[in-house]
Amino acid sequence: MTTALAILISIVLVPLLLALKWRSNGAAAFLSVALGVLLTGVVRGDVVDFVRGFTSFGSYASPQWVGLGLLVLPPLIALIVTKKSVSLAKQPLNFFPSLGAGLLAALFVVPLLPNNLTHAVQALTWWQKLTELQTLILLVGSCMSFLLFLVL
């Protein structure tokens, strides 16, 4: 297994495994990834300017790293806040939104990785298949998240 493939698999599996292990709400994680995508697209530049202007970490505040933080923090917080909120009986239903969260995260985290890693992952056939399924991932993840919210 190449490093690029291991990175892609890790990005997909981390939200899934955390949601299942912690019995966290996968729907909240999926929607929080979507929130992270929105934050990355809308406020990343302002956050970079703020960090560069007001903190001693300004030299480390590249748009790339700030974007990763804005993308990863919302689902991580959602997984922590909703810990033990899914009963064992409903855990199988929780699988699909959790998997959707990982797949959606991969689609948006990979372009924010350092250039050499981004290019290595994007050269994989698995990445090409994942990008082809982007619309399906969004639609199924959204529907399963809505269904999980109705059931919980």
PDB file of C-alpha atoms in Angstrom:
ATOM      1  CA  MET A   1       0.000   0.000   0.000  1.00  0.00           C
ATOM      2  CA  THR A   2       1.356   3.379  -0.952  1.00  0.00           C
ATOM      3  CA  THR A   3       1.529   6.328   1.422  1.00  0.00           C
ATOM      4  CA  ALA A   4      -1.030   8.214  -0.665  1.00  0.00           C
ATOM      5  CA  LEU A   5      -3.528   5.370  -0.432  1.00  0.00           C
ATOM      6  CA  ALA A   6      -2.934   5.052   3.320  1.00  0.00           C
ATOM      7  CA  ILE A   7      -3.618   8.781   3.730  1.00  0.00           C
ATOM      8  CA  LEU A   8      -6.842   8.572   1.717  1.00  0.00           C
ATOM      9  CA  ILE A   9      -8.067   5.527   3.636  1.00  0.00           C
ATOM     10  CA  SER A  10      -7.174   7.158   6.955  1.00  0.00           C
ATOM     11  CA  ILE A  11      -9.099  10.330   6.146  1.00  0.00           C
ATOM     12  CA  VAL A  12     -12.178   8.273   5.255  1.00  0.00           C
ATOM     13  CA  LEU A  13     -11.966   5.879   8.200  1.00  0.00           C
ATOM     14  CA  VAL A  14     -11.169   8.260  11.079  1.00  0.00           C
ATOM     15  CA  PRO A  15     -14.655   9.875  11.275  1.00  0.00           C
ATOM     16  CA  LEU A  16     -16.329   6.514  10.712  1.00  0.00           C
ATOM     17  CA  LEU A  17     -14.358   4.682  13.386  1.00  0.00           C
ATOM     18  CA  LEU A  18     -14.629   7.506  15.915  1.00  0.00           C
ATOM     19  CA  ALA A  19     -18.397   7.717  15.425  1.00  0.00           C
ATOM     20  CA  LEU A  20     -18.815   3.982  15.840  1.00  0.00           C
ATOM     21  CA  LYS A  21     -16.406   3.623  18.767  1.00  0.00           C
ATOM     22  CA  TRP A  22     -17.764   6.633  20.655  1.00  0.00           C
ATOM     23  CA  ARG A  23     -21.371   5.911  19.560  1.00  0.00           C
ATOM     24  CA  SER A  24     -21.467   9.504  18.320  1.00  0.00           C
ATOM     25  CA  ASN A  25     -24.063  10.830  15.936  1.00  0.00           C
ATOM     26  CA  GLY A  26     -22.805  10.252  12.387  1.00  0.00           C
ATOM     27  CA  ALA A  27     -25.430  12.607  10.980  1.00  0.00           C
ATOM     28  CA  ALA A  28     -24.064  15.441  13.111  1.00  0.00           C
ATOM     29  CA  ALA A  29     -20.557  14.559  11.917  1.00  0.00           C
ATOM     30  CA  PHE A  30     -21.652  14.570   8.258  1.00  0.00           C
ATOM     31  CA  LEU A  31     -23.391  17.928   8.572  1.00  0.00           C
ATOM     32  CA  SER A  32     -20.416  19.303  10.507  1.00  0.00           C
ATOM     33  CA  VAL A  33     -18.095  18.339   7.649  1.00  0.00           C
ATOM     34  CA  ALA A  34     -20.411  20.323   5.375  1.00  0.00           C
ATOM     35  CA  LEU A  35     -20.180  23.230   7.828  1.00  0.00           C
ATOM     36  CA  GLY A  36     -16.383  22.928   7.757  1.00  0.00           C
ATOM     37  CA  VAL A  37     -16.433  23.086   3.953  1.00  0.00           C
ATOM     38  CA  LEU A  38     -18.546  26.235   4.147  1.00  0.00           C
ATOM     39  CA  LEU A  39     -16.273  27.822   6.763  1.00  0.00           C
ATOM     40  CA  THR A  40     -13.193  26.971   4.733  1.00  0.00           C
ATOM     41  CA  GLY A  41     -14.639  28.574   1.647  1.00  0.00           C
ATOM     42  CA  VAL A  42     -16.118  31.667   3.255  1.00  0.00           C
ATOM     43  CA  VAL A  43     -14.049  32.732   6.272  1.00  0.00           C
ATOM     44  CA  ARG A  44     -10.615  31.191   5.737  1.00  0.00           C
ATOM     45  CA  GLY A  45      -9.070  34.404   4.404  1.00  0.00           C
ATOM     46  CA  ASP A  46     -10.395  36.455   7.313  1.00  0.00           C
ATOM     47  CA  VAL A  47      -9.132  33.915   9.845  1.00  0.00           C
ATOM     48  CA  VAL A  48      -5.689  33.914   8.207  1.00  0.00           C
ATOM     49  CA  ASP A  49      -5.577  37.719   8.377  1.00  0.00           C
ATOM     50  CA  PHE A  50      -6.691  37.666  12.017  1.00  0.00           C
ATOM     51  CA  VAL A  51      -4.118  35.063  13.035  1.00  0.00           C
ATOM     52  CA  ARG A  52      -1.333  36.821  11.142  1.00  0.00           C
ATOM     53  CA  GLY A  53      -2.213  40.200  12.640  1.00  0.00           C
ATOM     54  CA  PHE A  54      -2.956  39.392  16.235  1.00  0.00           C
ATOM     55  CA  THR A  55      -0.941  36.375  17.321  1.00  0.00           C
ATOM     56  CA  SER A  56       2.655  35.300  17.524  1.00  0.00           C
ATOM     57  CA  PHE A  57       1.770  32.302  15.332  1.00  0.00           C
ATOM     58  CA  GLY A  58       1.146  34.554  12.341  1.00  0.00           C
ATOM     59  CA  SER A  59       4.016  33.198  10.290  1.00  0.00           C
ATOM     60  CA  TYR A  60       2.504  29.707  10.527  1.00  0.00           C
ATOM     61  CA  ALA A  61      -0.963  30.801   9.431  1.00  0.00           C
ATOM     62  CA  SER A  62      -1.006  29.625   5.844  1.00  0.00           C
ATOM     63  CA  PRO A  63      -4.419  29.446   4.178  1.00  0.00           C
ATOM     64  CA  GLN A  64      -3.805  25.729   3.715  1.00  0.00           C
ATOM     65  CA  TRP A  65      -3.398  24.947   7.447  1.00  0.00           C
ATOM     66  CA  VAL A  66      -6.143  27.331   8.533  1.00  0.00           C
ATOM     67  CA  GLY A  67      -8.449  25.663   6.004  1.00  0.00           C
ATOM     68  CA  LEU A  68      -7.604  22.235   7.397  1.00  0.00           C
ATOM     69  CA  GLY A  69      -8.393  23.451  10.904  1.00  0.00           C
ATOM     70  CA  LEU A  70     -11.699  25.005   9.838  1.00  0.00           C
ATOM     71  CA  LEU A  71     -12.623  21.811   8.004  1.00  0.00           C
ATOM     72  CA  VAL A  72     -11.619  19.292  10.673  1.00  0.00           C
ATOM     73  CA  LEU A  73     -12.661  21.032  13.894  1.00  0.00           C
ATOM     74  CA  PRO A  74     -16.474  21.097  13.381  1.00  0.00           C
ATOM     75  CA  PRO A  75     -16.838  17.326  12.828  1.00  0.00           C
ATOM     76  CA  LEU A  76     -14.392  16.568  15.638  1.00  0.00           C
ATOM     77  CA  ILE A  77     -16.377  18.777  18.023  1.00  0.00           C
ATOM     78  CA  ALA A  78     -19.641  17.176  16.834  1.00  0.00           C
ATOM     79  CA  LEU A  79     -18.266  13.693  17.464  1.00  0.00           C
ATOM     80  CA  ILE A  80     -17.111  14.667  20.964  1.00  0.00           C
ATOM     81  CA  VAL A  81     -20.334  16.497  21.889  1.00  0.00           C
ATOM     82  CA  THR A  82     -22.581  13.667  20.679  1.00  0.00           C
ATOM     83  CA  LYS A  83     -20.527  10.931  22.336  1.00  0.00           C
ATOM     84  CA  LYS A  84     -22.707   8.017  23.561  1.00  0.00           C
ATOM     85  CA  SER A  85     -25.822   9.521  21.990  1.00  0.00           C
ATOM     86  CA  VAL A  86     -26.513   6.585  19.660  1.00  0.00           C
ATOM     87  CA  SER A  87     -27.870   3.396  21.182  1.00  0.00           C
ATOM     88  CA  LEU A  88     -26.327   0.089  20.190  1.00  0.00           C
ATOM     89  CA  ALA A  89     -29.587  -0.882  18.491  1.00  0.00           C
ATOM     90  CA  LYS A  90     -29.362   2.162  16.160  1.00  0.00           C
ATOM     91  CA  GLN A  91     -25.628   1.848  15.565  1.00  0.00           C
ATOM     92  CA  PRO A  92     -26.041   0.058  12.175  1.00  0.00           C
ATOM     93  CA  LEU A  93     -28.097   3.001  10.893  1.00  0.00           C
ATOM     94  CA  ASN A  94     -25.363   5.336  12.149  1.00  0.00           C
ATOM     95  CA  PHE A  95     -22.815   3.628   9.869  1.00  0.00           C
ATOM     96  CA  PHE A  96     -23.893   5.312   6.620  1.00  0.00           C
ATOM     97  CA  PRO A  97     -23.838   8.975   7.719  1.00  0.00           C
ATOM     98  CA  SER A  98     -20.523   8.300   9.487  1.00  0.00           C
ATOM     99  CA  LEU A  99     -19.072   6.806   6.313  1.00  0.00           C
ATOM    100  CA  GLY A 100     -20.488   9.758   4.372  1.00  0.00           C
ATOM    101  CA  ALA A 101     -18.717  12.121   6.776  1.00  0.00           C
ATOM    102  CA  GLY A 102     -15.408  10.390   6.080  1.00  0.00           C
ATOM    103  CA  LEU A 103     -15.913  10.340   2.322  1.00  0.00           C
ATOM    104  CA  LEU A 104     -16.985  13.997   2.251  1.00  0.00           C
ATOM    105  CA  ALA A 105     -14.060  14.949   4.468  1.00  0.00           C
ATOM    106  CA  ALA A 106     -11.657  13.184   2.105  1.00  0.00           C
ATOM    107  CA  LEU A 107     -13.002  15.116  -0.874  1.00  0.00           C
ATOM    108  CA  PHE A 108     -12.212  18.423   0.800  1.00  0.00           C
ATOM    109  CA  VAL A 109      -9.208  17.595   3.011  1.00  0.00           C
ATOM    110  CA  VAL A 110      -7.013  16.176   0.246  1.00  0.00           C
ATOM    111  CA  PRO A 111      -6.795  19.467  -1.727  1.00  0.00           C
ATOM    112  CA  LEU A 112      -5.646  21.216   1.476  1.00  0.00           C
ATOM    113  CA  LEU A 113      -2.758  18.823   2.137  1.00  0.00           C
ATOM    114  CA  PRO A 114       0.795  19.804   1.194  1.00  0.00           C
ATOM    115  CA  ASN A 115       1.239  19.803  -2.592  1.00  0.00           C
ATOM    116  CA  ASN A 116       3.269  16.593  -2.830  1.00  0.00           C
ATOM    117  CA  LEU A 117       0.651  14.651  -0.842  1.00  0.00           C
ATOM    118  CA  THR A 118      -2.246  16.230  -2.716  1.00  0.00           C
ATOM    119  CA  HIS A 119      -0.755  15.250  -6.076  1.00  0.00           C
ATOM    120  CA  ALA A 120       0.061  11.734  -4.880  1.00  0.00           C
ATOM    121  CA  VAL A 121      -3.468  11.126  -3.617  1.00  0.00           C
ATOM    122  CA  GLN A 122      -5.088  12.715  -6.666  1.00  0.00           C
ATOM    123  CA  ALA A 123      -3.080  10.381  -8.913  1.00  0.00           C
ATOM    124  CA  LEU A 124      -4.783   7.336  -7.353  1.00  0.00           C
ATOM    125  CA  THR A 125      -7.591   5.602  -9.228  1.00  0.00           C
ATOM    126  CA  TRP A 126      -9.491   5.472  -5.905  1.00  0.00           C
ATOM    127  CA  TRP A 127      -9.399   9.270  -5.766  1.00  0.00           C
ATOM    128  CA  GLN A 128     -10.749   9.510  -9.296  1.00  0.00           C
ATOM    129  CA  LYS A 129     -13.604   7.145  -8.401  1.00  0.00           C
ATOM    130  CA  LEU A 130     -14.290   9.137  -5.228  1.00  0.00           C
ATOM    131  CA  THR A 131     -14.519  12.419  -7.129  1.00  0.00           C
ATOM    132  CA  GLU A 132     -16.846  10.822  -9.685  1.00  0.00           C
ATOM    133  CA  LEU A 133     -19.155   9.816  -6.808  1.00  0.00           C
ATOM    134  CA  GLN A 134     -19.104  13.245  -5.132  1.00  0.00           C
ATOM    135  CA  THR A 135     -22.746  14.055  -5.923  1.00  0.00           C
ATOM    136  CA  LEU A 136     -23.909  10.625  -4.790  1.00  0.00           C
ATOM    137  CA  ILE A 137     -21.922  10.945  -1.541  1.00  0.00           C
ATOM    138  CA  LEU A 138     -23.578  14.296  -0.834  1.00  0.00           C
ATOM    139  CA  LEU A 139     -27.095  13.115  -1.661  1.00  0.00           C
ATOM    140  CA  VAL A 140     -26.948   9.772   0.155  1.00  0.00           C
ATOM    141  CA  GLY A 141     -25.116  11.272   3.130  1.00  0.00           C
ATOM    142  CA  SER A 142     -27.693  14.054   3.405  1.00  0.00           C
ATOM    143  CA  CYS A 143     -30.652  11.682   3.135  1.00  0.00           C
ATOM    144  CA  MET A 144     -29.197   9.211   5.636  1.00  0.00           C
ATOM    145  CA  SER A 145     -28.380  12.062   8.017  1.00  0.00           C
ATOM    146  CA  PHE A 146     -31.945  13.334   7.797  1.00  0.00           C
ATOM    147  CA  LEU A 147     -33.264   9.810   8.376  1.00  0.00           C
ATOM    148  CA  LEU A 148     -30.983   9.327  11.381  1.00  0.00           C
ATOM    149  CA  PHE A 149     -32.156  12.617  12.892  1.00  0.00           C
ATOM    150  CA  LEU A 150     -35.765  11.438  12.503  1.00  0.00           C
ATOM    151  CA  VAL A 151     -35.043   8.091  14.172  1.00  0.00           C
ATOM    152  CA  LEU A 152     -32.964   9.414  17.060  1.00  0.00           C
TER     153      LEU A 152
END
